[in-house]
């Protein structure tokens, strides 16, 4: 494969490596000099700085939701016009958490959603926060609105912890580039979207899984992928790039261990909720799948084209429901995955794990029936690991922040002034183009490895674990690289 050994073991300094950071450093005296290399030996280590940045960024996100704390969540379109919407206070009541209902085992009492429509680990986090919120409400003699605010604040602390874990994991996965994790810690979309839903639980588990793989702990990585999939569906997609990369490098045993561990850990947390025994020793023994558990999967399959997707644009332009939507979505995703597989197998040099993981998850996001604003959280760590350049990251973040504002303004228009349907379509396209732009840049780096910032110093794949500096044993062919193309 021709992988080179890095010329140095010292951390890469962004002010010397990244053009945007280098230009910005002129405000404080120019790029860092040789003395800055010793900063890691003092109290202000990269980990501590990154944690403080993540906490500060998330705290700004909590403050951004302030217009909703005084009843804005329940005052008409205020939560949309002030862009402070969150699922949390609404689901606390609508999913029976305020009444102490046990997710999956008891009905919510909501006629529109009979059971909780989230995977089991997310449901467990919701139930845990609900228990604490009810206890806090009892201690303070608060009413239901007070409990809802307690519920949001408790979840805010949990999500902040998940954000910190994600940043630390990205730092660990980055190898000699610890400061790349600052992009995760300071991401505007992290502040704006971190409190909409519980996606950061899966994001943190996925980030730690990638860190474990980078440290060659293949079984631990598999366990964490399985747990992450039990919190949100998208982490299971990481098994696809691992399979392709292990196939090319002849490391299929490592992949088999990871995949098996993922399946076992997913079953361990799901089986107690999924299976119901209904039978008697004198009659018959019958096992069946609990209705409350499978709602997440049937709901995802049955939902129509929704906010943020290209399918919604097509449907609204046509003025009628898009028939065969699931077929179109599946076919689009399969075609994208085939293209990514061809890129992995025919690239002149084996791609990095983070690059392929990003492309797979991005393909899922771009072809999905819905794009909720918080889905951007899935991509933030992957973008940073796949393409650690502030310019590209900020371009993409600008598109995502525009979409964040646009979707709330569009919903606000249902009850008053807001964004028109045509304008909302433009916002959707901007989000799609921003994500597609990063995909194209990453694909370019794969085809021309010399353009990859991570490999510029001779490194191979810091996130690759057993794949790092491993020779290829199965390469169907190579896409020839042409100068200037």
Short mmCIF file of C-alpha atoms in Angstrom, two decimals:
data_model
loop_
_atom_site.label_atom_id
_atom_site.label_comp_id
_atom_site.label_asym_id
_atom_site.label_seq_id
_atom_site.Cartn_x
_atom_site.Cartn_y
_atom_site.Cartn_z
CA UNK A 1 0.00 0.00 0.00
CA UNK A 2 2.98 2.25 0.40
CA UNK A 3 1.96 3.81 3.71
CA UNK A 4 4.61 6.03 5.23
CA UNK A 5 5.62 6.44 8.84
CA UNK A 6 4.83 9.89 10.30
CA UNK A 7 7.91 12.08 10.44
CA UNK A 8 7.13 13.20 14.00
CA UNK A 9 5.21 12.07 17.05
CA UNK A 10 4.41 15.58 18.27
CA UNK A 11 0.83 16.90 18.00
CA UNK A 12 -0.10 18.78 14.85
CA UNK A 13 -0.73 22.45 15.64
CA UNK A 14 -3.75 23.89 13.78
CA UNK A 15 -2.14 27.33 13.40
CA UNK A 16 0.66 25.70 11.41
CA UNK A 17 -1.46 23.14 9.57
CA UNK A 18 -4.82 24.77 8.78
CA UNK A 19 -4.96 27.88 6.55
CA UNK A 20 -8.06 29.28 8.27
CA UNK A 21 -6.60 28.88 11.76
CA UNK A 22 -3.28 30.27 10.55
CA UNK A 23 -5.00 33.40 9.22
CA UNK A 24 -7.06 33.75 12.38
CA UNK A 25 -3.98 33.39 14.57
CA UNK A 26 -2.69 36.74 13.28
CA UNK A 27 -5.13 38.38 15.68
CA UNK A 28 -3.16 36.99 18.63
CA UNK A 29 0.33 37.33 17.22
CA UNK A 30 0.60 34.75 14.46
CA UNK A 31 0.99 30.97 14.29
CA UNK A 32 2.13 29.10 17.38
CA UNK A 33 5.88 28.82 17.82
CA UNK A 34 8.06 26.05 19.14
CA UNK A 35 7.34 26.82 22.82
CA UNK A 36 3.65 26.03 22.44
CA UNK A 37 4.51 22.36 22.02
CA UNK A 38 5.00 22.10 25.77
CA UNK A 39 1.45 23.24 26.56
CA UNK A 40 0.34 19.61 26.82
CA UNK A 41 2.62 19.09 29.83
CA UNK A 42 0.90 21.77 31.87
CA UNK A 43 -2.58 21.99 33.37
CA UNK A 44 -4.03 23.34 30.13
CA UNK A 45 -3.76 20.06 28.31
CA UNK A 46 -5.72 19.53 25.07
CA UNK A 47 -8.29 17.37 26.85
CA UNK A 48 -9.05 20.02 29.48
CA UNK A 49 -9.27 22.80 26.91
CA UNK A 50 -11.53 20.74 24.66
CA UNK A 51 -13.82 19.81 27.55
CA UNK A 52 -14.17 23.46 28.56
CA UNK A 53 -14.92 24.43 24.96
CA UNK A 54 -17.58 21.74 24.70
CA UNK A 55 -19.22 22.75 27.98
CA UNK A 56 -19.18 26.43 26.99
CA UNK A 57 -20.66 25.67 23.55
CA UNK A 58 -23.40 23.49 24.98
CA UNK A 59 -24.17 26.07 27.68
CA UNK A 60 -24.74 28.61 24.91
CA UNK A 61 -27.18 26.16 23.37
CA UNK A 62 -29.05 25.89 26.67
CA UNK A 63 -29.22 29.69 26.85
CA UNK A 64 -30.48 29.82 23.26
CA UNK A 65 -33.60 27.92 24.37
CA UNK A 66 -34.38 30.52 27.07
CA UNK A 67 -37.40 32.09 25.25
CA UNK A 68 -39.17 28.75 25.70
CA UNK A 69 -38.45 28.27 29.42
CA UNK A 70 -41.21 30.67 30.50
CA UNK A 71 -43.98 28.89 28.63
CA UNK A 72 -42.81 29.43 25.06
CA UNK A 73 -43.13 25.71 24.36
CA UNK A 74 -46.86 26.00 24.93
CA UNK A 75 -47.61 29.46 23.52
CA UNK A 76 -48.62 28.95 19.92
CA UNK A 77 -45.79 29.54 17.46
CA UNK A 78 -43.33 31.07 19.97
CA UNK A 79 -41.17 27.94 20.05
CA UNK A 80 -40.81 28.16 16.27
CA UNK A 81 -40.48 31.91 15.77
CA UNK A 82 -37.77 31.99 18.47
CA UNK A 83 -36.15 28.74 17.20
CA UNK A 84 -36.20 27.22 20.70
CA UNK A 85 -38.27 24.12 19.95
CA UNK A 86 -37.46 20.84 21.73
CA UNK A 87 -39.21 17.47 21.69
CA UNK A 88 -38.40 16.95 25.35
CA UNK A 89 -41.10 18.91 27.21
CA UNK A 90 -43.81 17.66 24.86
CA UNK A 91 -42.83 14.00 25.00
CA UNK A 92 -42.60 14.13 28.79
CA UNK A 93 -46.40 14.44 28.79
CA UNK A 94 -47.39 12.82 25.49
CA UNK A 95 -45.43 9.60 26.06
CA UNK A 96 -46.70 9.04 29.60
CA UNK A 97 -43.43 9.87 31.38
CA UNK A 98 -45.18 12.46 33.53
CA UNK A 99 -47.53 9.70 34.75
CA UNK A 100 -44.70 7.26 35.46
CA UNK A 101 -45.58 4.98 32.52
CA UNK A 102 -42.89 2.38 31.76
CA UNK A 103 -41.82 2.74 28.09
CA UNK A 104 -42.68 -0.23 25.85
CA UNK A 105 -44.47 -2.09 28.65
CA UNK A 106 -47.31 0.40 29.15
CA UNK A 107 -49.30 2.46 26.71
CA UNK A 108 -48.57 6.17 26.63
CA UNK A 109 -52.19 7.30 26.75
CA UNK A 110 -51.66 9.32 23.57
CA UNK A 111 -54.13 8.33 20.85
CA UNK A 112 -51.65 9.34 18.13
CA UNK A 113 -48.71 7.31 19.48
CA UNK A 114 -49.74 4.28 21.50
CA UNK A 115 -46.21 3.41 22.65
CA UNK A 116 -42.85 5.13 22.81
CA UNK A 117 -41.38 5.29 19.29
CA UNK A 118 -37.67 5.28 20.24
CA UNK A 119 -35.08 2.47 20.59
CA UNK A 120 -34.63 0.96 24.03
CA UNK A 121 -31.52 2.78 25.26
CA UNK A 122 -33.00 6.13 24.31
CA UNK A 123 -36.22 5.08 26.01
CA UNK A 124 -34.24 4.13 29.10
CA UNK A 125 -32.60 7.56 29.23
CA UNK A 126 -36.00 9.20 28.85
CA UNK A 127 -37.50 7.09 31.64
CA UNK A 128 -34.55 7.80 33.95
CA UNK A 129 -34.82 11.56 33.36
CA UNK A 130 -38.59 11.35 33.82
CA UNK A 131 -38.18 9.68 37.21
CA UNK A 132 -35.82 12.43 38.36
CA UNK A 133 -38.13 15.14 37.00
CA UNK A 134 -41.12 13.77 38.90
CA UNK A 135 -39.06 13.55 42.09
CA UNK A 136 -37.84 17.13 41.63
CA UNK A 137 -41.40 18.29 41.06
CA UNK A 138 -42.56 16.60 44.26
CA UNK A 139 -39.74 18.14 46.29
CA UNK A 140 -40.44 21.65 45.00
CA UNK A 141 -44.24 21.29 45.02
CA UNK A 142 -44.23 22.27 41.37
CA UNK A 143 -46.96 21.80 38.80
CA UNK A 144 -46.71 19.95 35.49
CA UNK A 145 -44.97 22.86 33.75
CA UNK A 146 -42.29 22.86 36.44
CA UNK A 147 -41.78 19.14 35.97
CA UNK A 148 -41.41 19.63 32.24
CA UNK A 149 -38.72 22.24 32.80
CA UNK A 150 -36.97 19.93 35.27
CA UNK A 151 -37.16 17.19 32.65
CA UNK A 152 -35.49 19.43 30.05
CA UNK A 153 -32.76 20.58 32.45
CA UNK A 154 -31.96 17.04 33.59
CA UNK A 155 -31.73 15.92 29.99
CA UNK A 156 -29.59 18.98 29.22
CA UNK A 157 -27.00 17.76 31.73
CA UNK A 158 -27.11 14.25 30.24
CA UNK A 159 -26.72 15.59 26.70
CA UNK A 160 -23.89 17.88 27.79
CA UNK A 161 -22.09 14.87 29.25
CA UNK A 162 -22.62 13.04 25.95
CA UNK A 163 -21.19 16.02 24.05
CA UNK A 164 -18.09 16.03 26.28
CA UNK A 165 -17.63 12.27 25.80
CA UNK A 166 -17.93 12.73 22.04
CA UNK A 167 -15.27 15.45 21.99
CA UNK A 168 -12.87 13.36 24.10
CA UNK A 169 -13.44 10.33 21.87
CA UNK A 170 -12.81 12.32 18.69
CA UNK A 171 -9.63 13.69 20.25
CA UNK A 172 -8.50 10.14 21.02
CA UNK A 173 -9.35 8.91 17.54
CA UNK A 174 -7.51 11.75 15.81
CA UNK A 175 -4.04 10.49 16.65
CA UNK A 176 -1.52 13.31 16.26
CA UNK A 177 -4.30 15.82 15.55
CA UNK A 178 -5.96 16.29 18.97
CA UNK A 179 -6.99 19.87 18.24
CA UNK A 180 -9.25 18.75 15.39
CA UNK A 181 -11.75 17.87 18.12
CA UNK A 182 -12.15 21.61 18.73
CA UNK A 183 -14.32 21.65 15.63
CA UNK A 184 -16.72 19.27 17.38
CA UNK A 185 -16.56 21.20 20.65
CA UNK A 186 -17.26 24.56 18.97
CA UNK A 187 -19.72 23.42 16.31
CA UNK A 188 -22.66 25.87 16.06
CA UNK A 189 -24.97 22.97 15.19
CA UNK A 190 -24.00 21.24 18.44
CA UNK A 191 -25.21 24.23 20.44
CA UNK A 192 -28.39 24.73 18.42
CA UNK A 193 -29.48 21.10 18.04
CA UNK A 194 -28.14 19.36 21.13
CA UNK A 195 -31.35 19.80 23.15
CA UNK A 196 -33.94 19.01 20.48
CA UNK A 197 -33.88 15.27 21.06
CA UNK A 198 -31.74 12.48 22.53
CA UNK A 199 -29.50 11.84 19.51
CA UNK A 200 -26.32 12.74 21.41
CA UNK A 201 -26.60 9.45 23.34
CA UNK A 202 -26.05 7.48 20.13
CA UNK A 203 -23.48 10.00 18.89
CA UNK A 204 -21.38 9.57 22.05
CA UNK A 205 -21.56 5.77 21.93
CA UNK A 206 -20.60 5.80 18.25
CA UNK A 207 -17.66 8.14 18.85
CA UNK A 208 -16.34 5.94 21.67
CA UNK A 209 -16.82 2.87 19.44
CA UNK A 210 -14.62 4.48 16.76
CA UNK A 211 -12.04 5.38 19.42
CA UNK A 212 -12.02 1.77 20.62
CA UNK A 213 -11.53 0.53 17.06
CA UNK A 214 -8.66 3.01 16.63
CA UNK A 215 -7.06 1.52 19.77
CA UNK A 216 -7.45 -1.98 18.26
CA UNK A 217 -10.08 -3.04 20.82
CA UNK A 218 -12.23 -4.69 18.18
CA UNK A 219 -14.60 -6.48 20.58
CA UNK A 220 -15.20 -3.36 22.68
CA UNK A 221 -15.83 -1.42 19.48
CA UNK A 222 -18.44 -3.98 18.46
CA UNK A 223 -20.15 -3.87 21.85
CA UNK A 224 -20.40 -0.08 21.62
CA UNK A 225 -21.71 -0.17 18.04
CA UNK A 226 -24.43 -2.55 19.20
CA UNK A 227 -25.34 -0.29 22.12
CA UNK A 228 -25.31 2.77 19.88
CA UNK A 229 -27.66 1.00 17.46
CA UNK A 230 -29.94 0.32 20.44
CA UNK A 231 -30.09 4.09 20.92
CA UNK A 232 -30.47 5.12 17.26
CA UNK A 233 -30.47 3.11 14.05
CA UNK A 234 -27.69 4.85 12.09
CA UNK A 235 -24.62 3.47 13.99
CA UNK A 236 -25.18 0.00 12.50
CA UNK A 237 -24.07 1.53 9.19
CA UNK A 238 -20.49 1.63 10.49
CA UNK A 239 -20.27 -2.13 10.01
CA UNK A 240 -20.44 -1.65 6.22
CA UNK A 241 -17.22 0.40 5.88
CA UNK A 242 -15.48 -1.87 8.36
CA UNK A 243 -16.37 -4.89 6.24
CA UNK A 244 -15.13 -3.28 3.01
CA UNK A 245 -11.89 -2.05 4.53
CA UNK A 246 -11.22 -5.35 6.31
CA UNK A 247 -11.94 -7.21 3.08
CA UNK A 248 -9.39 -5.13 1.19
CA UNK A 249 -6.76 -5.50 3.93
CA UNK A 250 -7.43 -9.14 4.78
CA UNK A 251 -8.58 -8.37 8.32
CA UNK A 252 -11.93 -10.16 8.16
CA UNK A 253 -11.32 -11.93 11.48
CA UNK A 254 -11.22 -8.57 13.23
CA UNK A 255 -14.41 -7.53 11.45
CA UNK A 256 -16.15 -10.79 12.43
CA UNK A 257 -15.32 -10.20 16.09
CA UNK A 258 -16.65 -6.64 15.92
CA UNK A 259 -19.84 -7.63 14.10
CA UNK A 260 -20.52 -10.52 16.46
CA UNK A 261 -19.98 -8.32 19.52
CA UNK A 262 -22.34 -5.72 18.05
CA UNK A 263 -25.09 -8.29 17.50
CA UNK A 264 -24.69 -9.77 20.99
CA UNK A 265 -24.73 -6.39 22.79
CA UNK A 266 -27.76 -5.25 20.77
CA UNK A 267 -29.61 -8.45 21.68
CA UNK A 268 -28.67 -8.20 25.37
CA UNK A 269 -30.39 -4.83 25.77
CA UNK A 270 -33.26 -5.51 23.37
CA UNK A 271 -34.39 -9.07 24.12
CA UNK A 272 -35.74 -8.31 27.62
CA UNK A 273 -37.96 -5.62 26.10
CA UNK A 274 -38.63 -7.25 22.75
CA UNK A 275 -39.87 -10.71 23.71
CA UNK A 276 -43.02 -11.50 25.65
CA UNK A 277 -43.85 -14.94 27.02
CA UNK A 278 -47.55 -15.71 26.94
CA UNK A 279 -48.38 -19.27 27.84
CA UNK A 280 -49.17 -21.78 30.56
CA UNK A 281 -47.54 -25.06 31.47
CA UNK A 282 -50.81 -26.88 31.06
CA UNK A 283 -51.73 -25.29 27.75
CA UNK A 284 -49.08 -23.96 25.41
CA UNK A 285 -45.94 -21.86 25.40
CA UNK A 286 -45.89 -18.91 23.06
CA UNK A 287 -43.27 -16.19 22.54
CA UNK A 288 -44.05 -13.07 20.55
CA UNK A 289 -42.59 -9.63 19.90
CA UNK A 290 -43.85 -6.86 22.13
CA UNK A 291 -45.93 -4.30 20.26
CA UNK A 292 -44.34 -1.39 22.11
CA UNK A 293 -40.83 -2.48 21.15
CA UNK A 294 -41.41 -2.85 17.43
CA UNK A 295 -43.18 0.51 17.05
CA UNK A 296 -39.87 2.29 16.37
CA UNK A 297 -39.23 0.07 13.36
CA UNK A 298 -42.76 0.07 11.97
CA UNK A 299 -43.09 3.82 12.52
CA UNK A 300 -39.91 4.48 10.55
CA UNK A 301 -41.16 2.29 7.73
CA UNK A 302 -44.66 3.74 7.59
CA UNK A 303 -43.90 7.46 7.92
CA UNK A 304 -44.36 9.59 4.77
CA UNK A 305 -41.94 12.10 3.23
CA UNK A 306 -41.23 14.63 5.94
CA UNK A 307 -39.31 17.79 6.78
CA UNK A 308 -35.86 18.32 5.30
CA UNK A 309 -35.86 15.58 2.67
CA UNK A 310 -35.59 15.84 -1.09
CA UNK A 311 -38.67 13.61 -1.22
CA UNK A 312 -40.73 16.30 0.49
CA UNK A 313 -39.75 18.78 -2.23
CA UNK A 314 -40.84 16.32 -4.93
CA UNK A 315 -44.09 15.56 -3.12
CA UNK A 316 -45.00 19.20 -2.52
CA UNK A 317 -44.09 20.17 -6.08
CA UNK A 318 -46.32 17.41 -7.44
CA UNK A 319 -49.07 18.23 -4.97
CA UNK A 320 -49.76 14.60 -4.13
CA UNK A 321 -48.42 11.76 -1.96
CA UNK A 322 -45.37 10.08 -3.43
CA UNK A 323 -46.33 6.47 -4.12
CA UNK A 324 -43.67 3.82 -3.61
CA UNK A 325 -41.59 6.12 -1.41
CA UNK A 326 -39.93 3.30 0.54
CA UNK A 327 -38.81 1.72 -2.73
CA UNK A 328 -37.29 4.98 -3.97
CA UNK A 329 -35.52 5.58 -0.67
CA UNK A 330 -34.14 2.04 -0.50
CA UNK A 331 -33.01 2.07 -4.12
CA UNK A 332 -31.30 5.46 -3.71
CA UNK A 333 -29.45 4.32 -0.60
CA UNK A 334 -28.40 1.03 -2.21
CA UNK A 335 -27.02 2.87 -5.26
CA UNK A 336 -25.07 5.24 -3.02
CA UNK A 337 -23.67 2.34 -1.02
CA UNK A 338 -22.61 0.54 -4.20
CA UNK A 339 -20.82 3.67 -5.38
CA UNK A 340 -19.05 3.98 -2.03
CA UNK A 341 -18.10 0.29 -2.12
CA UNK A 342 -16.58 0.76 -5.59
CA UNK A 343 -14.67 3.79 -4.34
CA UNK A 344 -13.27 1.80 -1.40
CA UNK A 345 -12.24 -1.21 -3.46
CA UNK A 346 -10.81 0.63 -6.47
CA UNK A 347 -9.17 3.64 -4.80
CA UNK A 348 -5.40 3.92 -5.42
CA UNK A 349 -4.83 3.73 -1.67
CA UNK A 350 -7.13 2.17 0.90
CA UNK A 351 -9.38 4.96 2.31
CA UNK A 352 -9.38 5.83 5.98
CA UNK A 353 -12.11 4.34 8.16
CA UNK A 354 -13.48 7.75 9.14
CA UNK A 355 -13.78 8.79 5.49
CA UNK A 356 -15.88 5.79 4.52
CA UNK A 357 -17.94 5.94 7.72
CA UNK A 358 -18.83 9.55 6.94
CA UNK A 359 -19.79 8.76 3.35
CA UNK A 360 -22.08 5.90 4.41
CA UNK A 361 -23.89 7.90 7.09
CA UNK A 362 -24.11 10.95 4.81
CA UNK A 363 -25.69 8.79 2.10
CA UNK A 364 -28.28 7.64 4.64
CA UNK A 365 -28.99 11.24 5.63
CA UNK A 366 -29.27 12.49 2.04
CA UNK A 367 -31.63 9.72 0.91
CA UNK A 368 -33.77 9.42 4.04
CA UNK A 369 -37.49 10.25 4.14
CA UNK A 370 -36.95 12.84 6.84
CA UNK A 371 -34.16 15.11 8.02
CA UNK A 372 -34.83 16.32 11.54
CA UNK A 373 -32.48 19.21 12.47
CA UNK A 374 -30.75 17.15 15.18
CA UNK A 375 -29.58 14.59 12.62
CA UNK A 376 -26.66 16.92 11.91
CA UNK A 377 -25.22 15.72 15.23
CA UNK A 378 -24.62 12.30 13.68
CA UNK A 379 -22.30 13.81 11.10
CA UNK A 380 -20.29 16.33 13.13
CA UNK A 381 -17.70 13.87 14.56
CA UNK A 382 -17.50 12.02 11.24
CA UNK A 383 -16.92 15.20 9.21
CA UNK A 384 -14.15 16.27 11.58
CA UNK A 385 -12.40 12.90 11.36
CA UNK A 386 -12.92 12.56 7.61
CA UNK A 387 -12.03 16.10 6.51
CA UNK A 388 -10.31 18.07 9.31
CA UNK A 389 -10.26 21.47 7.64
CA UNK A 390 -11.95 24.49 9.25
CA UNK A 391 -12.90 26.06 5.92
CA UNK A 392 -14.91 23.08 4.72
CA UNK A 393 -16.34 22.51 8.18
CA UNK A 394 -17.56 26.10 8.51
CA UNK A 395 -19.09 26.08 5.01
CA UNK A 396 -21.07 22.98 5.93
CA UNK A 397 -22.03 24.36 9.34
CA UNK A 398 -23.30 27.57 7.73
CA UNK A 399 -25.63 25.48 5.56
CA UNK A 400 -26.84 23.53 8.59
CA UNK A 401 -27.45 26.63 10.71
CA UNK A 402 -29.44 28.11 7.83
CA UNK A 403 -31.54 24.96 7.70
CA UNK A 404 -32.03 25.02 11.48
CA UNK A 405 -33.49 28.52 11.27
CA UNK A 406 -35.39 27.84 8.07
CA UNK A 407 -37.33 24.79 9.24
CA UNK A 408 -38.66 26.61 12.33
CA UNK A 409 -39.59 29.67 10.30
CA UNK A 410 -41.43 27.43 7.84
CA UNK A 411 -43.41 25.71 10.61
CA UNK A 412 -44.14 29.13 12.16
CA UNK A 413 -45.75 30.14 8.87
CA UNK A 414 -48.56 27.64 9.51
CA UNK A 415 -49.99 29.96 12.18
CA UNK A 416 -48.73 33.33 11.02
CA UNK A 417 -45.75 34.94 9.36
CA UNK A 418 -42.82 32.77 8.39
CA UNK A 419 -41.00 31.14 5.52
CA UNK A 420 -42.92 30.28 2.36
CA UNK A 421 -42.92 26.78 0.94
CA UNK A 422 -40.70 27.77 -1.99
CA UNK A 423 -38.21 29.44 0.33
CA UNK A 424 -38.19 26.35 2.53
CA UNK A 425 -37.37 24.23 -0.51
CA UNK A 426 -34.34 26.45 -1.11
CA UNK A 427 -33.27 25.93 2.51
CA UNK A 428 -33.58 22.15 2.11
CA UNK A 429 -31.49 22.25 -1.05
CA UNK A 430 -28.86 24.31 0.75
CA UNK A 431 -28.60 21.67 3.47
CA UNK A 432 -28.38 18.89 0.86
CA UNK A 433 -25.73 20.74 -1.14
CA UNK A 434 -23.68 21.48 1.98
CA UNK A 435 -23.55 17.80 2.91
CA UNK A 436 -22.93 16.76 -0.70
CA UNK A 437 -20.04 19.25 -0.86
CA UNK A 438 -18.27 17.53 2.05
CA UNK A 439 -18.95 14.15 0.40
CA UNK A 440 -17.29 15.30 -2.82
CA UNK A 441 -14.26 16.70 -1.00
CA UNK A 442 -13.83 13.46 0.96
CA UNK A 443 -14.19 11.41 -2.23
CA UNK A 444 -11.55 13.64 -3.85
CA UNK A 445 -9.21 12.99 -0.91
CA UNK A 446 -9.75 9.25 -1.31
CA UNK A 447 -8.87 9.35 -5.01
CA UNK A 448 -5.97 11.74 -4.42
CA UNK A 449 -4.55 10.83 -0.99
CA UNK A 450 -1.96 13.60 -1.19
CA UNK A 451 -4.83 16.08 -0.74
CA UNK A 452 -5.90 14.41 2.52
CA UNK A 453 -4.84 16.60 5.50
CA UNK A 454 -4.43 13.56 7.75
CA UNK A 455 -2.06 11.81 5.38
CA UNK A 456 -0.04 14.90 4.52
CA UNK A 457 2.67 14.05 7.08
CA UNK A 458 2.99 10.41 6.05
CA UNK A 459 0.36 9.02 8.41
CA UNK A 460 -1.89 6.25 7.16
CA UNK A 461 -5.12 5.84 9.16
CA UNK A 462 -5.08 6.98 12.81
CA UNK A 463 -8.71 5.88 13.18
CA UNK A 464 -8.07 2.57 11.44
CA UNK A 465 -6.87 0.43 14.35
CA UNK A 466 -5.85 -2.91 12.84
CA UNK A 467 -6.16 -1.30 9.40
CA UNK A 468 -3.51 1.33 10.11
CA UNK A 469 -0.45 0.67 7.91
CA UNK A 470 -1.83 -2.76 6.98
CA UNK A 471 -0.97 -3.93 3.44
CA UNK A 472 -3.72 -4.62 0.93
CA UNK A 473 -4.38 -8.25 0.05
CA UNK A 474 -7.50 -7.86 -2.10
CA UNK A 475 -7.72 -5.04 -4.63
CA UNK A 476 -9.97 -5.69 -7.67
CA UNK A 477 -8.39 -2.76 -9.51
CA UNK A 478 -7.17 0.76 -9.09
CA UNK A 479 -8.71 3.99 -10.31
CA UNK A 480 -5.81 5.84 -11.97
CA UNK A 481 -5.17 9.30 -10.56
CA UNK A 482 -4.66 12.02 -13.17
CA UNK A 483 -2.77 15.16 -12.33
CA UNK A 484 -5.05 18.16 -11.98
CA UNK A 485 -8.24 16.09 -12.36
#
